mmCIF file with all atom_site columns, C-alpha atoms in Angstrom:
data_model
loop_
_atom_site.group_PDB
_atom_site.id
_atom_site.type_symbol
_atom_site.label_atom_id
_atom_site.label_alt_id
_atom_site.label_comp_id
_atom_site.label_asym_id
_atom_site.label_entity_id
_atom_site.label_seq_id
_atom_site.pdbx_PDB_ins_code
_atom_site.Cartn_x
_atom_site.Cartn_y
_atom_site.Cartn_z
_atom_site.occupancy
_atom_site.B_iso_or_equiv
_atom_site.pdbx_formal_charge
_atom_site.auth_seq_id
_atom_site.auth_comp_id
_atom_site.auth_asym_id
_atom_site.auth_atom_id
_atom_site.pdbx_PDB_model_num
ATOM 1  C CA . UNK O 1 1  ? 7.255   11.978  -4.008  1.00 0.00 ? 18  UNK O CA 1
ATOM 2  C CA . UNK O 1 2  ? 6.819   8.518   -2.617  1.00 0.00 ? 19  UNK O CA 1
ATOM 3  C CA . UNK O 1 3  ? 6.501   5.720   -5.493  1.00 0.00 ? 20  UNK O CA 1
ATOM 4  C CA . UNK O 1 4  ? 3.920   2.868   -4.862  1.00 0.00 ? 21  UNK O CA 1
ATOM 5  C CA . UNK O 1 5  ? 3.894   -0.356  -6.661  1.00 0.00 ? 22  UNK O CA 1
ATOM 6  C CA . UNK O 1 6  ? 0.824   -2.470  -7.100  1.00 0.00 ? 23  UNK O CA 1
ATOM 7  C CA . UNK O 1 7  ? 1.354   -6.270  -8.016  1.00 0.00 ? 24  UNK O CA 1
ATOM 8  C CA . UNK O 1 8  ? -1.119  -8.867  -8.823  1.00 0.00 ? 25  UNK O CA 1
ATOM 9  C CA . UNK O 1 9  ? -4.937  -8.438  -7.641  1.00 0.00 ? 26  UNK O CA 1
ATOM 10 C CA . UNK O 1 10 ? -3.838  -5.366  -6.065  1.00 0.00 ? 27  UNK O CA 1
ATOM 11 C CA . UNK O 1 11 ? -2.721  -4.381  -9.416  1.00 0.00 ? 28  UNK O CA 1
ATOM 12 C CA . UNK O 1 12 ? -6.148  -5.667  -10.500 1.00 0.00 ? 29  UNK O CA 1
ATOM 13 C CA . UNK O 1 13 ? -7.780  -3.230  -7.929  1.00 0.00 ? 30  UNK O CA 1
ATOM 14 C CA . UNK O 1 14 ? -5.984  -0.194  -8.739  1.00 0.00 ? 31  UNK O CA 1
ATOM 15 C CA . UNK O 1 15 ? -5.253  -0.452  -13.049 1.00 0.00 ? 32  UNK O CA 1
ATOM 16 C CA . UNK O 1 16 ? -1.896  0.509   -12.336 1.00 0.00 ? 33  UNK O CA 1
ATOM 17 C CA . UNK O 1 17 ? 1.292   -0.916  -11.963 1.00 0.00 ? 34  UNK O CA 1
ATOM 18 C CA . UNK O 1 18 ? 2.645   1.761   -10.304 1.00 0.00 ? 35  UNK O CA 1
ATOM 19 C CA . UNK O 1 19 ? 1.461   5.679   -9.166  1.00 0.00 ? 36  UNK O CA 1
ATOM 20 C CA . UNK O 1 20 ? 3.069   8.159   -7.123  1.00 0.00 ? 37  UNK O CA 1
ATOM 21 C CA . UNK O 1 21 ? 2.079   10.194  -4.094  1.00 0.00 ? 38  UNK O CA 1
ATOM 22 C CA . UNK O 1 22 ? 3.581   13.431  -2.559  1.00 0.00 ? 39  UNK O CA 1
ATOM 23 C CA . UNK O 1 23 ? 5.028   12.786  1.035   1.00 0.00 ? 40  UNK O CA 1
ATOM 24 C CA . UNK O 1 24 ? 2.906   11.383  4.027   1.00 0.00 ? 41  UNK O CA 1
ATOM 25 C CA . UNK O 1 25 ? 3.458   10.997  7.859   1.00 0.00 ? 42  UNK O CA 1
ATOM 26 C CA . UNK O 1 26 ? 3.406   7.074   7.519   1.00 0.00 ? 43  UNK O CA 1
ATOM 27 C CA . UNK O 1 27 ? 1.997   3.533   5.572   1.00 0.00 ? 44  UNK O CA 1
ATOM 28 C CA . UNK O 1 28 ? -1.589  4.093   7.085   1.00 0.00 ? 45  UNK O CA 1
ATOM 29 C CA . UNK O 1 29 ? -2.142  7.550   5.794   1.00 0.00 ? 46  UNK O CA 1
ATOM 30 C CA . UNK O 1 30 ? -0.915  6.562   2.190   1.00 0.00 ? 47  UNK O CA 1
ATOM 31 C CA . UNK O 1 31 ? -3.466  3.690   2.155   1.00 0.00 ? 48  UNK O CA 1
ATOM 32 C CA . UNK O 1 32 ? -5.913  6.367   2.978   1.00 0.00 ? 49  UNK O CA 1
ATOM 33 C CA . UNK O 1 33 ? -5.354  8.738   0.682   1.00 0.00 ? 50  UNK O CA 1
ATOM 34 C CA . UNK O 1 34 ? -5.141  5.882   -2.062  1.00 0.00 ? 51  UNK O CA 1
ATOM 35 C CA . UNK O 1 35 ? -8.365  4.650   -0.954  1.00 0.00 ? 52  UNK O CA 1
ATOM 36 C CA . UNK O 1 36 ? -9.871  7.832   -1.912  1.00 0.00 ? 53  UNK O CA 1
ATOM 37 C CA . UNK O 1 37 ? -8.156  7.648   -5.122  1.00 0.00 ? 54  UNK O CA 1
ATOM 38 C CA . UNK O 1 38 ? -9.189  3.848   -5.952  1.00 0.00 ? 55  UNK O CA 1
ATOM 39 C CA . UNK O 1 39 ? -12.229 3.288   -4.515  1.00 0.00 ? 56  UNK O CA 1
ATOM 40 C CA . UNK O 1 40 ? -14.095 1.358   -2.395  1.00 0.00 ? 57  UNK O CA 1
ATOM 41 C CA . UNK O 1 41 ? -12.435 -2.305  -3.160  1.00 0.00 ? 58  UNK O CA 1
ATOM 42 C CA . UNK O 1 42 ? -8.953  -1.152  -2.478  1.00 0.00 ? 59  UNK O CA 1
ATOM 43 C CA . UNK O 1 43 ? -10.138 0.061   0.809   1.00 0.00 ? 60  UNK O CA 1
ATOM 44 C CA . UNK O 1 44 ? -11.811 -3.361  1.821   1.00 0.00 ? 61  UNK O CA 1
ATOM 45 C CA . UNK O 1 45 ? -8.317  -5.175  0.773   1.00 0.00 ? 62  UNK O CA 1
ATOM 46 C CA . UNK O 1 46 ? -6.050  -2.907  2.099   1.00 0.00 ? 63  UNK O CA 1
ATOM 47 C CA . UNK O 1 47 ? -7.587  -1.411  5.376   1.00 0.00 ? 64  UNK O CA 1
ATOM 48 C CA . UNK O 1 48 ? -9.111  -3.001  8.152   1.00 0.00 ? 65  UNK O CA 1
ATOM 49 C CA . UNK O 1 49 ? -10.216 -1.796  11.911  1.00 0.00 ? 66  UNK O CA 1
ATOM 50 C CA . UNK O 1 50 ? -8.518  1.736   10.565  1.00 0.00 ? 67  UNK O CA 1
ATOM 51 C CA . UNK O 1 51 ? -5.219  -0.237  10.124  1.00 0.00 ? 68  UNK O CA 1
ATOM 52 C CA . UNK O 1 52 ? -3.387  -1.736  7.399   1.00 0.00 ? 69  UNK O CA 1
ATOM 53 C CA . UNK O 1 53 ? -5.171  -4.978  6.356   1.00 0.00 ? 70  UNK O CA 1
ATOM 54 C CA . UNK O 1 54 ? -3.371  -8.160  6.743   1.00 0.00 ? 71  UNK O CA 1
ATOM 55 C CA . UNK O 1 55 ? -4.665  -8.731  3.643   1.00 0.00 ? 72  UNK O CA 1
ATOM 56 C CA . UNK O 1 56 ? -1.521  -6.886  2.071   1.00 0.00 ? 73  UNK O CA 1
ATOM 57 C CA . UNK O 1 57 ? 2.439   -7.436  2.334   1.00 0.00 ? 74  UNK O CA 1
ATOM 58 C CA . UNK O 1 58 ? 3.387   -3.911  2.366   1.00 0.00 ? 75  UNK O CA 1
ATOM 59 C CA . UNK O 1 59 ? 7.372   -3.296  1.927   1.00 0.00 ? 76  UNK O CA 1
ATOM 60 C CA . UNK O 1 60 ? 8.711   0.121   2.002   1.00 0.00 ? 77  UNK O CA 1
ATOM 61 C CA . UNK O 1 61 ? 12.007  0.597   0.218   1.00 0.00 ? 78  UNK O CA 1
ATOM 62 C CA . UNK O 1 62 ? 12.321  -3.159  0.599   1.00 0.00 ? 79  UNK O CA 1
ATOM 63 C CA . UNK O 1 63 ? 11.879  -3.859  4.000   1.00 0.00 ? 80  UNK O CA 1
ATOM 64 C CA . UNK O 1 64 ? 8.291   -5.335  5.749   1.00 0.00 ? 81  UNK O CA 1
ATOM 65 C CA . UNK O 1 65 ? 6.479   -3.334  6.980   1.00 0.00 ? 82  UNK O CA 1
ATOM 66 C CA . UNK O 1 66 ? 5.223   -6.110  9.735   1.00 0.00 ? 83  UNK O CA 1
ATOM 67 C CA . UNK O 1 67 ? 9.185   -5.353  11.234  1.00 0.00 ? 84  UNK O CA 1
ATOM 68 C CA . UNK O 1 68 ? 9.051   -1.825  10.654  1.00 0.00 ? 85  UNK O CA 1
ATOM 69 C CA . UNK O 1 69 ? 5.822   -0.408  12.420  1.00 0.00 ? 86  UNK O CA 1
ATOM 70 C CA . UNK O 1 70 ? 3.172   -1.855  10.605  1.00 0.00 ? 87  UNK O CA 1
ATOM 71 C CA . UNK O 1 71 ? 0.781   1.022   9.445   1.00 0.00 ? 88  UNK O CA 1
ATOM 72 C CA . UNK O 1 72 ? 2.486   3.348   11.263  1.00 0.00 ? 89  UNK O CA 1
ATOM 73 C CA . UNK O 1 73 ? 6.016   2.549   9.182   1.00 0.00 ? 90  UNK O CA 1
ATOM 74 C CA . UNK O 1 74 ? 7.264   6.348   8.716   1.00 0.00 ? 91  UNK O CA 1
ATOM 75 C CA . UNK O 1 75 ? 7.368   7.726   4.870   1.00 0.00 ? 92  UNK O CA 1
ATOM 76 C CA . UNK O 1 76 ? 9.998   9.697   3.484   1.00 0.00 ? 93  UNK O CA 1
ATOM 77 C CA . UNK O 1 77 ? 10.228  11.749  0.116   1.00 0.00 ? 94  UNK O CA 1
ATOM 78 C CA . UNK O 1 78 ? 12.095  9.077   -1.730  1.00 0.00 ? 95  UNK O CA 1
ATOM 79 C CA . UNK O 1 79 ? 10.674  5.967   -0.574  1.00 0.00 ? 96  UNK O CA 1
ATOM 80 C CA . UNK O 1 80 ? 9.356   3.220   -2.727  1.00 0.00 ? 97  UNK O CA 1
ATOM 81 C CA . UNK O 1 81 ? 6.420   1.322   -1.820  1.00 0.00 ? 98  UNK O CA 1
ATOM 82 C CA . UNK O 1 82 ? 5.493   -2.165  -3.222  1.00 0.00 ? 99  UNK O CA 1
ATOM 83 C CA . UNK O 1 83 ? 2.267   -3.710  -1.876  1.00 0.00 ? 100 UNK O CA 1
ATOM 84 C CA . UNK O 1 84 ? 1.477   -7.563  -2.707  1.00 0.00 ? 101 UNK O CA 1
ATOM 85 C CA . UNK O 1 85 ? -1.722  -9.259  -2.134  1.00 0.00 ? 102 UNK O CA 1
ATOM 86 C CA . UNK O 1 86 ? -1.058  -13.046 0.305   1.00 0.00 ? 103 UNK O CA 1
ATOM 87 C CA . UNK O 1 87 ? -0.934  -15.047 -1.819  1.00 0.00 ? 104 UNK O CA 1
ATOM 88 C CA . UNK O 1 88 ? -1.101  -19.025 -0.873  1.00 0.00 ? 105 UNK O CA 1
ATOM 89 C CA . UNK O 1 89 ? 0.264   -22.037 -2.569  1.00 0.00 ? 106 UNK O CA 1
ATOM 90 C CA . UNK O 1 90 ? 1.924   -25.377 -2.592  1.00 0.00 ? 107 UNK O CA 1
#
């Protein structure tokens, strides 16, 4: 199983703080099969133009996805993956 976390107005999106899914080809496909799962919102924040949104910081077993692939980031029984909103501050 892969293990997804969900932090802050992702979290809001979802109503989890965490969920599991059985193993998938890469990032991409994951997001699409959670879309299914949580709807319509978590689609709009998390996919765009059939990628992953850059709307999202997606890390998979720690590491960035933006230096790994991006979407298309290979998954592995085992893997952990944590997926922030951007947040901005100052």
């Amino acid at each position: 199983m892969i293990r997804i976390l969900f932090f802050a107005t992702i979290r809001d999106l979802t109503r989890e703080k965490e969920t599991s899914a059985p193993p998938c080809p890469n990032v991409r496909d994951l997001f699409l099969g959670l879309s299914a799962i949580y709807g319509e919102a978590f689609r709009r924040e998390a996919l765009e133009d059939g990628d992953v949104s850059g709307r999202v910081i997606v890390m998979v077993n720690g590491r960035a996805i933006a230096h790994t692939g991006g979407g298309k980031t290979p998954l592995s029984d085992g893997d952990t993956v944590a997926v922030f909103p951007i947040i901005g501050g100052g």
